[in-house]
Amino acid sequence: MATHTQGGRVHATPGADDLAEGRIVNVQGGDWDQEMGELGMNPEERIVLNMGPQHPSTHGVLRLILELDGETVTEARAGIGYLHTGIEKNMEFRTWTQGVTFCTRMDYLTPMFQEAAYCLAVEKVLGITDEVPERASAIRVLMMELTRISSHLICLGTGGMEMGATTIMTISFRERERILSVIENITGLRMNNAYIRPGGVAQDLPHGAIDKIREMVPQVRKGIGELEKLLLENPILKGRTKRVGELSLTGCTALGITGPVLRSTGLPHDLRKLTPYCGYDKYDFEVITRTGADAYDRLAIRLAEMRESLKIVEQVTDELQRNPGPVMVADKRVAWPSQLAVGGDGMGNSLDHIREIMGTSMEALIHHFKLVTEGFRVPPGQAYVAVESPKGELGCHVVSDGGTRPYRAHFRDPSFNNLQAVAAMCEGGNLADVIVAVASIDPVMGGVDR
């Protein structure tokens, strides 16, 4: 059979001559020992397997370069950059408020956390952290905790599907739809929301939102209970996840790993408790830890964290119902319009709101125009703010030169740091366990590559 080249590499059938770059063989499936015997390959010969970047189990366009000894992984490396979009660089050419629409797209499963970290950093440089209304901070907490549940459901659902448990995915996505329905009702979008703005949030909760949330919470809590019954005591799942992808506290500390991966080692590291922001210190919730430091414990932690998030959501909705108020800072030099309303056609701002802007005064209209087109100025300085995202510490470092645009905006995405654990988790284990280990890290390549 003929030898052919593709993209500079040679793909040969059995019997082709060895090349300088190594022998390359396409295996279509079947029993491994039989395939190797038919190929006449030396059992000690090194086999390098490219998993991805287009693969259903790599959580995006991640490339894993795996060196194998039979079914055992002897070396694992992660190849990233396939989803690089230049978000951080693009933010330097947009106003401070427009930057929200870029960073929300990084980790597309946790948009509210990027928005919150960025806006908290901008507010810190502006010196208006204490001026953000309590209601706006409470709404931010509400949206972040809803997003945390949504992200964990995706992690559990896709991880279950990769192990062959389709029911886990259908239940997870069913419950996630309930969450997204509420988020869409409040922000107008299911993802890429650009809802959290410097100084507050884009608009207050619409009429009936509190009732929708209170109706949703028990339904999602019931769905989490279904997942727990299907997963936690399932002997097949335990066999696939126990003692798989292990990473000790020492390893986590050396690699800068945070989130559920770190908490599975027994360390209760959660920024919501350690350095509270947005008023998290007012709410009653537990930091979930376990000590197995494996894929099973990370799964169990995420299930328990969703229950804690629902507890926070219930507390926030009670607070929002008791305490009406503004959702944007009073300083009109910074505050974008936040008391918006949707028109009768379901699009844009209502005519009443447009009349109010245009009818107040010519100066008000000019100010509104300049604020939106040019943006507000931020004093020279820099700030770093970190929040506890579903995947770990998500930090934002912004630098201002005194202009209307960021001089620099840089994000510490937890998926980027956590992905360094691939080698430690996978080397020495089976090829099939790579899928489980990567799923337990829960990386999202939009955040890794940026």
PDB file of C-alpha atoms in Angstrom, residues 82-294:
ATOM      1  CA  TYR A  82      -5.116  27.048  19.266  1.00  0.00           C
ATOM      2  CA  LEU A  83      -7.911  29.301  20.582  1.00  0.00           C
ATOM      3  CA  HIS A  84      -5.849  32.468  21.071  1.00  0.00           C
ATOM      4  CA  THR A  85      -8.037  35.505  20.325  1.00  0.00           C
ATOM      5  CA  GLY A  86      -5.918  38.431  21.532  1.00  0.00           C
ATOM      6  CA  ILE A  87      -8.528  39.556  24.049  1.00  0.00           C
ATOM      7  CA  GLU A  88      -6.087  41.228  26.438  1.00  0.00           C
ATOM      8  CA  LYS A  89      -4.381  43.179  23.630  1.00  0.00           C
ATOM      9  CA  ASN A  90      -7.691  44.219  22.091  1.00  0.00           C
ATOM     10  CA  MET A  91      -8.811  45.654  25.438  1.00  0.00           C
ATOM     11  CA  GLU A  92      -6.041  48.269  25.109  1.00  0.00           C
ATOM     12  CA  PHE A  93      -7.895  49.769  22.150  1.00  0.00           C
ATOM     13  CA  ARG A  94     -11.330  50.035  23.806  1.00  0.00           C
ATOM     14  CA  THR A  95     -12.712  52.169  26.600  1.00  0.00           C
ATOM     15  CA  TRP A  96     -12.748  50.848  30.165  1.00  0.00           C
ATOM     16  CA  THR A  97     -16.426  49.960  29.911  1.00  0.00           C
ATOM     17  CA  GLN A  98     -16.070  48.343  26.491  1.00  0.00           C
ATOM     18  CA  GLY A  99     -13.380  46.107  27.978  1.00  0.00           C
ATOM     19  CA  VAL A 100     -16.140  44.167  29.742  1.00  0.00           C
ATOM     20  CA  THR A 101     -17.448  42.900  26.404  1.00  0.00           C
ATOM     21  CA  PHE A 102     -14.016  41.389  25.662  1.00  0.00           C
ATOM     22  CA  CYS A 103     -13.109  39.754  28.972  1.00  0.00           C
ATOM     23  CA  THR A 104     -16.568  38.176  29.336  1.00  0.00           C
ATOM     24  CA  ARG A 105     -15.687  35.997  26.335  1.00  0.00           C
ATOM     25  CA  MET A 106     -12.515  34.464  27.798  1.00  0.00           C
ATOM     26  CA  ASP A 107     -13.818  31.516  29.788  1.00  0.00           C
ATOM     27  CA  TYR A 108     -17.177  31.386  28.047  1.00  0.00           C
ATOM     28  CA  LEU A 109     -18.632  29.158  30.789  1.00  0.00           C
ATOM     29  CA  THR A 110     -17.892  31.680  33.563  1.00  0.00           C
ATOM     30  CA  PRO A 111     -18.486  35.118  32.003  1.00  0.00           C
ATOM     31  CA  MET A 112     -19.698  36.800  35.195  1.00  0.00           C
ATOM     32  CA  PHE A 113     -16.446  36.055  37.016  1.00  0.00           C
ATOM     33  CA  GLN A 114     -14.237  37.710  34.385  1.00  0.00           C
ATOM     34  CA  GLU A 115     -16.558  40.706  34.364  1.00  0.00           C
ATOM     35  CA  ALA A 116     -16.530  40.947  38.175  1.00  0.00           C
ATOM     36  CA  ALA A 117     -12.732  40.640  38.526  1.00  0.00           C
ATOM     37  CA  TYR A 118     -12.153  43.247  35.807  1.00  0.00           C
ATOM     38  CA  CYS A 119     -14.696  45.734  37.159  1.00  0.00           C
ATOM     39  CA  LEU A 120     -13.449  45.336  40.745  1.00  0.00           C
ATOM     40  CA  ALA A 121      -9.914  46.092  39.523  1.00  0.00           C
ATOM     41  CA  VAL A 122     -11.059  49.165  37.577  1.00  0.00           C
ATOM     42  CA  GLU A 123     -13.024  50.403  40.593  1.00  0.00           C
ATOM     43  CA  LYS A 124      -9.950  49.929  42.782  1.00  0.00           C
ATOM     44  CA  VAL A 125      -7.851  52.170  40.507  1.00  0.00           C
ATOM     45  CA  LEU A 126     -10.697  54.703  40.378  1.00  0.00           C
ATOM     46  CA  GLY A 127     -10.910  54.637  44.174  1.00  0.00           C
ATOM     47  CA  ILE A 128     -14.668  54.034  44.174  1.00  0.00           C
ATOM     48  CA  THR A 129     -14.747  50.529  45.670  1.00  0.00           C
ATOM     49  CA  ASP A 130     -16.688  51.707  48.731  1.00  0.00           C
ATOM     50  CA  GLU A 131     -19.091  53.760  46.592  1.00  0.00           C
ATOM     51  CA  VAL A 132     -20.517  50.794  44.678  1.00  0.00           C
ATOM     52  CA  PRO A 133     -24.131  50.399  45.918  1.00  0.00           C
ATOM     53  CA  GLU A 134     -24.840  47.415  48.157  1.00  0.00           C
ATOM     54  CA  ARG A 135     -27.625  46.310  45.838  1.00  0.00           C
ATOM     55  CA  ALA A 136     -25.217  46.204  42.894  1.00  0.00           C
ATOM     56  CA  SER A 137     -22.764  44.085  44.917  1.00  0.00           C
ATOM     57  CA  ALA A 138     -25.571  41.731  45.947  1.00  0.00           C
ATOM     58  CA  ILE A 139     -26.649  41.323  42.312  1.00  0.00           C
ATOM     59  CA  ARG A 140     -23.045  40.583  41.360  1.00  0.00           C
ATOM     60  CA  VAL A 141     -22.926  37.823  43.995  1.00  0.00           C
ATOM     61  CA  LEU A 142     -26.234  36.446  42.711  1.00  0.00           C
ATOM     62  CA  MET A 143     -24.998  36.302  39.116  1.00  0.00           C
ATOM     63  CA  MET A 144     -21.625  34.806  40.049  1.00  0.00           C
ATOM     64  CA  GLU A 145     -23.173  32.010  42.122  1.00  0.00           C
ATOM     65  CA  LEU A 146     -25.682  31.172  39.397  1.00  0.00           C
ATOM     66  CA  THR A 147     -22.757  31.048  36.955  1.00  0.00           C
ATOM     67  CA  ARG A 148     -20.769  28.830  39.359  1.00  0.00           C
ATOM     68  CA  ILE A 149     -23.589  26.275  39.333  1.00  0.00           C
ATOM     69  CA  SER A 150     -23.868  26.484  35.541  1.00  0.00           C
ATOM     70  CA  SER A 151     -20.117  25.924  35.112  1.00  0.00           C
ATOM     71  CA  HIS A 152     -20.014  22.958  37.507  1.00  0.00           C
ATOM     72  CA  LEU A 153     -22.950  21.361  35.694  1.00  0.00           C
ATOM     73  CA  ILE A 154     -21.046  21.577  32.410  1.00  0.00           C
ATOM     74  CA  CYS A 155     -17.981  20.038  34.076  1.00  0.00           C
ATOM     75  CA  LEU A 156     -19.980  17.121  35.482  1.00  0.00           C
ATOM     76  CA  GLY A 157     -22.091  16.652  32.358  1.00  0.00           C
ATOM     77  CA  THR A 158     -19.251  16.597  29.823  1.00  0.00           C
ATOM     78  CA  GLY A 159     -17.045  14.541  32.148  1.00  0.00           C
ATOM     79  CA  GLY A 160     -19.826  11.985  32.535  1.00  0.00           C
ATOM     80  CA  MET A 161     -20.394  11.812  28.806  1.00  0.00           C
ATOM     81  CA  GLU A 162     -16.675  11.238  28.181  1.00  0.00           C
ATOM     82  CA  MET A 163     -16.834   8.222  30.491  1.00  0.00           C
ATOM     83  CA  GLY A 164     -19.911   6.904  28.684  1.00  0.00           C
ATOM     84  CA  ALA A 165     -22.606   8.094  31.111  1.00  0.00           C
ATOM     85  CA  THR A 166     -24.944   9.976  28.781  1.00  0.00           C
ATOM     86  CA  THR A 167     -27.638  10.362  31.452  1.00  0.00           C
ATOM     87  CA  ILE A 168     -25.292  12.516  33.546  1.00  0.00           C
ATOM     88  CA  MET A 169     -25.007  14.957  30.671  1.00  0.00           C
ATOM     89  CA  THR A 170     -28.743  15.132  29.949  1.00  0.00           C
ATOM     90  CA  ILE A 171     -29.543  15.837  33.612  1.00  0.00           C
ATOM     91  CA  SER A 172     -26.735  18.398  33.923  1.00  0.00           C
ATOM     92  CA  PHE A 173     -27.804  20.266  30.808  1.00  0.00           C
ATOM     93  CA  ARG A 174     -31.450  20.181  31.880  1.00  0.00           C
ATOM     94  CA  GLU A 175     -30.581  21.875  35.162  1.00  0.00           C
ATOM     95  CA  ARG A 176     -28.220  24.300  33.446  1.00  0.00           C
ATOM     96  CA  GLU A 177     -31.061  25.429  31.213  1.00  0.00           C
ATOM     97  CA  ARG A 178     -32.992  26.470  34.322  1.00  0.00           C
ATOM     98  CA  ILE A 179     -30.018  28.580  35.410  1.00  0.00           C
ATOM     99  CA  LEU A 180     -29.522  30.128  31.970  1.00  0.00           C
ATOM    100  CA  SER A 181     -33.216  30.978  31.763  1.00  0.00           C
ATOM    101  CA  VAL A 182     -32.863  33.126  34.888  1.00  0.00           C
ATOM    102  CA  ILE A 183     -29.607  34.703  33.680  1.00  0.00           C
ATOM    103  CA  GLU A 184     -31.212  35.520  30.332  1.00  0.00           C
ATOM    104  CA  ASN A 185     -34.210  37.043  32.081  1.00  0.00           C
ATOM    105  CA  ILE A 186     -31.942  39.365  34.088  1.00  0.00           C
ATOM    106  CA  THR A 187     -29.258  40.261  31.529  1.00  0.00           C
ATOM    107  CA  GLY A 188     -30.927  39.594  28.182  1.00  0.00           C
ATOM    108  CA  LEU A 189     -28.258  37.051  27.173  1.00  0.00           C
ATOM    109  CA  ARG A 190     -27.328  33.469  28.008  1.00  0.00           C
ATOM    110  CA  MET A 191     -23.570  34.107  27.743  1.00  0.00           C
ATOM    111  CA  ASN A 192     -21.127  36.944  26.936  1.00  0.00           C
ATOM    112  CA  ASN A 193     -23.417  39.040  29.098  1.00  0.00           C
ATOM    113  CA  ALA A 194     -21.410  42.286  29.667  1.00  0.00           C
ATOM    114  CA  TYR A 195     -23.804  42.818  32.570  1.00  0.00           C
ATOM    115  CA  ILE A 196     -21.383  43.785  35.339  1.00  0.00           C
ATOM    116  CA  ARG A 197     -20.014  47.263  34.614  1.00  0.00           C
ATOM    117  CA  PRO A 198     -17.471  49.511  36.360  1.00  0.00           C
ATOM    118  CA  GLY A 199     -19.476  51.121  39.159  1.00  0.00           C
ATOM    119  CA  GLY A 200     -22.267  48.560  39.372  1.00  0.00           C
ATOM    120  CA  VAL A 201     -24.362  46.551  36.937  1.00  0.00           C
ATOM    121  CA  ALA A 202     -26.025  47.390  33.636  1.00  0.00           C
ATOM    122  CA  GLN A 203     -29.564  47.360  35.019  1.00  0.00           C
ATOM    123  CA  ASP A 204     -31.613  46.298  38.000  1.00  0.00           C
ATOM    124  CA  LEU A 205     -33.479  43.009  38.208  1.00  0.00           C
ATOM    125  CA  PRO A 206     -36.566  43.046  35.975  1.00  0.00           C
ATOM    126  CA  HIS A 207     -40.042  42.659  37.400  1.00  0.00           C
ATOM    127  CA  GLY A 208     -40.713  39.085  38.476  1.00  0.00           C
ATOM    128  CA  ALA A 209     -37.038  38.021  38.538  1.00  0.00           C
ATOM    129  CA  ILE A 210     -37.069  37.226  42.266  1.00  0.00           C
ATOM    130  CA  ASP A 211     -40.078  34.954  41.809  1.00  0.00           C
ATOM    131  CA  LYS A 212     -38.356  33.156  38.906  1.00  0.00           C
ATOM    132  CA  ILE A 213     -35.253  32.566  41.027  1.00  0.00           C
ATOM    133  CA  ARG A 214     -37.273  31.216  43.963  1.00  0.00           C
ATOM    134  CA  GLU A 215     -39.119  28.884  41.619  1.00  0.00           C
ATOM    135  CA  MET A 216     -35.855  27.699  40.043  1.00  0.00           C
ATOM    136  CA  VAL A 217     -33.847  26.978  43.229  1.00  0.00           C
ATOM    137  CA  PRO A 218     -35.803  23.911  44.484  1.00  0.00           C
ATOM    138  CA  GLN A 219     -35.898  22.473  40.964  1.00  0.00           C
ATOM    139  CA  VAL A 220     -32.117  22.713  40.576  1.00  0.00           C
ATOM    140  CA  ARG A 221     -31.598  21.380  44.109  1.00  0.00           C
ATOM    141  CA  LYS A 222     -33.674  18.339  43.153  1.00  0.00           C
ATOM    142  CA  GLY A 223     -31.609  17.884  39.979  1.00  0.00           C
ATOM    143  CA  ILE A 224     -28.375  18.008  41.993  1.00  0.00           C
ATOM    144  CA  GLY A 225     -29.844  15.298  44.219  1.00  0.00           C
ATOM    145  CA  GLU A 226     -30.432  13.147  41.136  1.00  0.00           C
ATOM    146  CA  LEU A 227     -26.815  13.592  40.088  1.00  0.00           C
ATOM    147  CA  GLU A 228     -25.605  12.661  43.573  1.00  0.00           C
ATOM    148  CA  LYS A 229     -27.659   9.458  43.532  1.00  0.00           C
ATOM    149  CA  LEU A 230     -26.330   8.539  40.101  1.00  0.00           C
ATOM    150  CA  LEU A 231     -22.697   9.346  40.841  1.00  0.00           C
ATOM    151  CA  LEU A 232     -21.472   9.284  44.412  1.00  0.00           C
ATOM    152  CA  GLU A 233     -22.092   5.609  45.241  1.00  0.00           C
ATOM    153  CA  ASN A 234     -21.891   4.281  41.701  1.00  0.00           C
ATOM    154  CA  PRO A 235     -19.303   1.450  41.742  1.00  0.00           C
ATOM    155  CA  ILE A 236     -18.493   1.904  38.046  1.00  0.00           C
ATOM    156  CA  LEU A 237     -17.844   5.627  38.494  1.00  0.00           C
ATOM    157  CA  LYS A 238     -15.773   4.975  41.606  1.00  0.00           C
ATOM    158  CA  GLY A 239     -13.692   2.467  39.684  1.00  0.00           C
ATOM    159  CA  ARG A 240     -13.030   5.061  36.948  1.00  0.00           C
ATOM    160  CA  THR A 241     -12.267   8.026  39.234  1.00  0.00           C
ATOM    161  CA  LYS A 242     -10.867   6.763  42.554  1.00  0.00           C
ATOM    162  CA  ARG A 243      -7.051   7.043  42.697  1.00  0.00           C
ATOM    163  CA  VAL A 244      -7.106   8.597  39.204  1.00  0.00           C
ATOM    164  CA  GLY A 245      -5.494  11.962  38.476  1.00  0.00           C
ATOM    165  CA  GLU A 246      -4.037  12.236  41.963  1.00  0.00           C
ATOM    166  CA  LEU A 247      -2.214  15.455  42.889  1.00  0.00           C
ATOM    167  CA  SER A 248      -1.051  16.153  46.430  1.00  0.00           C
ATOM    168  CA  LEU A 249      -1.088  19.447  48.313  1.00  0.00           C
ATOM    169  CA  THR A 250       2.658  19.753  47.683  1.00  0.00           C
ATOM    170  CA  GLY A 251       2.070  19.386  43.944  1.00  0.00           C
ATOM    171  CA  CYS A 252      -0.756  21.917  43.954  1.00  0.00           C
ATOM    172  CA  THR A 253       1.366  24.430  45.849  1.00  0.00           C
ATOM    173  CA  ALA A 254       4.346  23.966  43.524  1.00  0.00           C
ATOM    174  CA  LEU A 255       2.219  24.463  40.392  1.00  0.00           C
ATOM    175  CA  GLY A 256      -0.046  27.238  41.695  1.00  0.00           C
ATOM    176  CA  ILE A 257      -3.167  25.081  41.425  1.00  0.00           C
ATOM    177  CA  THR A 258      -6.370  26.461  42.969  1.00  0.00           C
ATOM    178  CA  GLY A 259     -10.094  25.705  43.054  1.00  0.00           C
ATOM    179  CA  PRO A 260     -11.640  22.249  43.531  1.00  0.00           C
ATOM    180  CA  VAL A 261      -8.338  20.578  42.590  1.00  0.00           C
ATOM    181  CA  LEU A 262      -6.619  22.269  45.541  1.00  0.00           C
ATOM    182  CA  ARG A 263      -9.547  21.789  47.923  1.00  0.00           C
ATOM    183  CA  SER A 264      -9.558  18.047  47.145  1.00  0.00           C
ATOM    184  CA  THR A 265      -6.250  17.884  49.077  1.00  0.00           C
ATOM    185  CA  GLY A 266      -7.975  19.096  52.253  1.00  0.00           C
ATOM    186  CA  LEU A 267      -6.902  22.766  52.117  1.00  0.00           C
ATOM    187  CA  PRO A 268      -9.939  25.115  52.547  1.00  0.00           C
ATOM    188  CA  HIS A 269      -8.587  27.792  50.216  1.00  0.00           C
ATOM    189  CA  ASP A 270     -11.486  29.956  48.985  1.00  0.00           C
ATOM    190  CA  LEU A 271     -11.108  33.679  48.293  1.00  0.00           C
ATOM    191  CA  ARG A 272     -14.748  34.285  49.213  1.00  0.00           C
ATOM    192  CA  LYS A 273     -13.742  33.468  52.798  1.00  0.00           C
ATOM    193  CA  LEU A 274     -10.057  34.470  52.847  1.00  0.00           C
ATOM    194  CA  THR A 275     -10.376  37.904  51.208  1.00  0.00           C
ATOM    195  CA  PRO A 276     -14.131  38.631  50.927  1.00  0.00           C
ATOM    196  CA  TYR A 277     -15.323  40.855  48.099  1.00  0.00           C
ATOM    197  CA  CYS A 278     -18.771  42.062  47.000  1.00  0.00           C
ATOM    198  CA  GLY A 279     -20.034  41.461  50.546  1.00  0.00           C
ATOM    199  CA  TYR A 280     -19.442  37.681  50.604  1.00  0.00           C
ATOM    200  CA  ASP A 281     -18.684  37.937  54.323  1.00  0.00           C
ATOM    201  CA  LYS A 282     -22.413  38.580  54.932  1.00  0.00           C
ATOM    202  CA  TYR A 283     -23.508  35.207  53.604  1.00  0.00           C
ATOM    203  CA  ASP A 284     -23.525  31.840  55.330  1.00  0.00           C
ATOM    204  CA  PHE A 285     -21.862  29.053  53.337  1.00  0.00           C
ATOM    205  CA  GLU A 286     -19.233  26.361  53.805  1.00  0.00           C
ATOM    206  CA  VAL A 287     -15.950  25.814  51.969  1.00  0.00           C
ATOM    207  CA  ILE A 288     -16.091  22.201  50.779  1.00  0.00           C
ATOM    208  CA  THR A 289     -12.953  20.104  51.135  1.00  0.00           C
ATOM    209  CA  ARG A 290     -12.026  16.441  50.836  1.00  0.00           C
ATOM    210  CA  THR A 291      -8.755  14.591  51.285  1.00  0.00           C
ATOM    211  CA  GLY A 292      -8.610  11.994  48.489  1.00  0.00           C
ATOM    212  CA  ALA A 293      -6.917  14.427  46.048  1.00  0.00           C
ATOM    213  CA  ASP A 294      -8.282  12.458  43.081  1.00  0.00           C
TER     214      ASP A 294
END
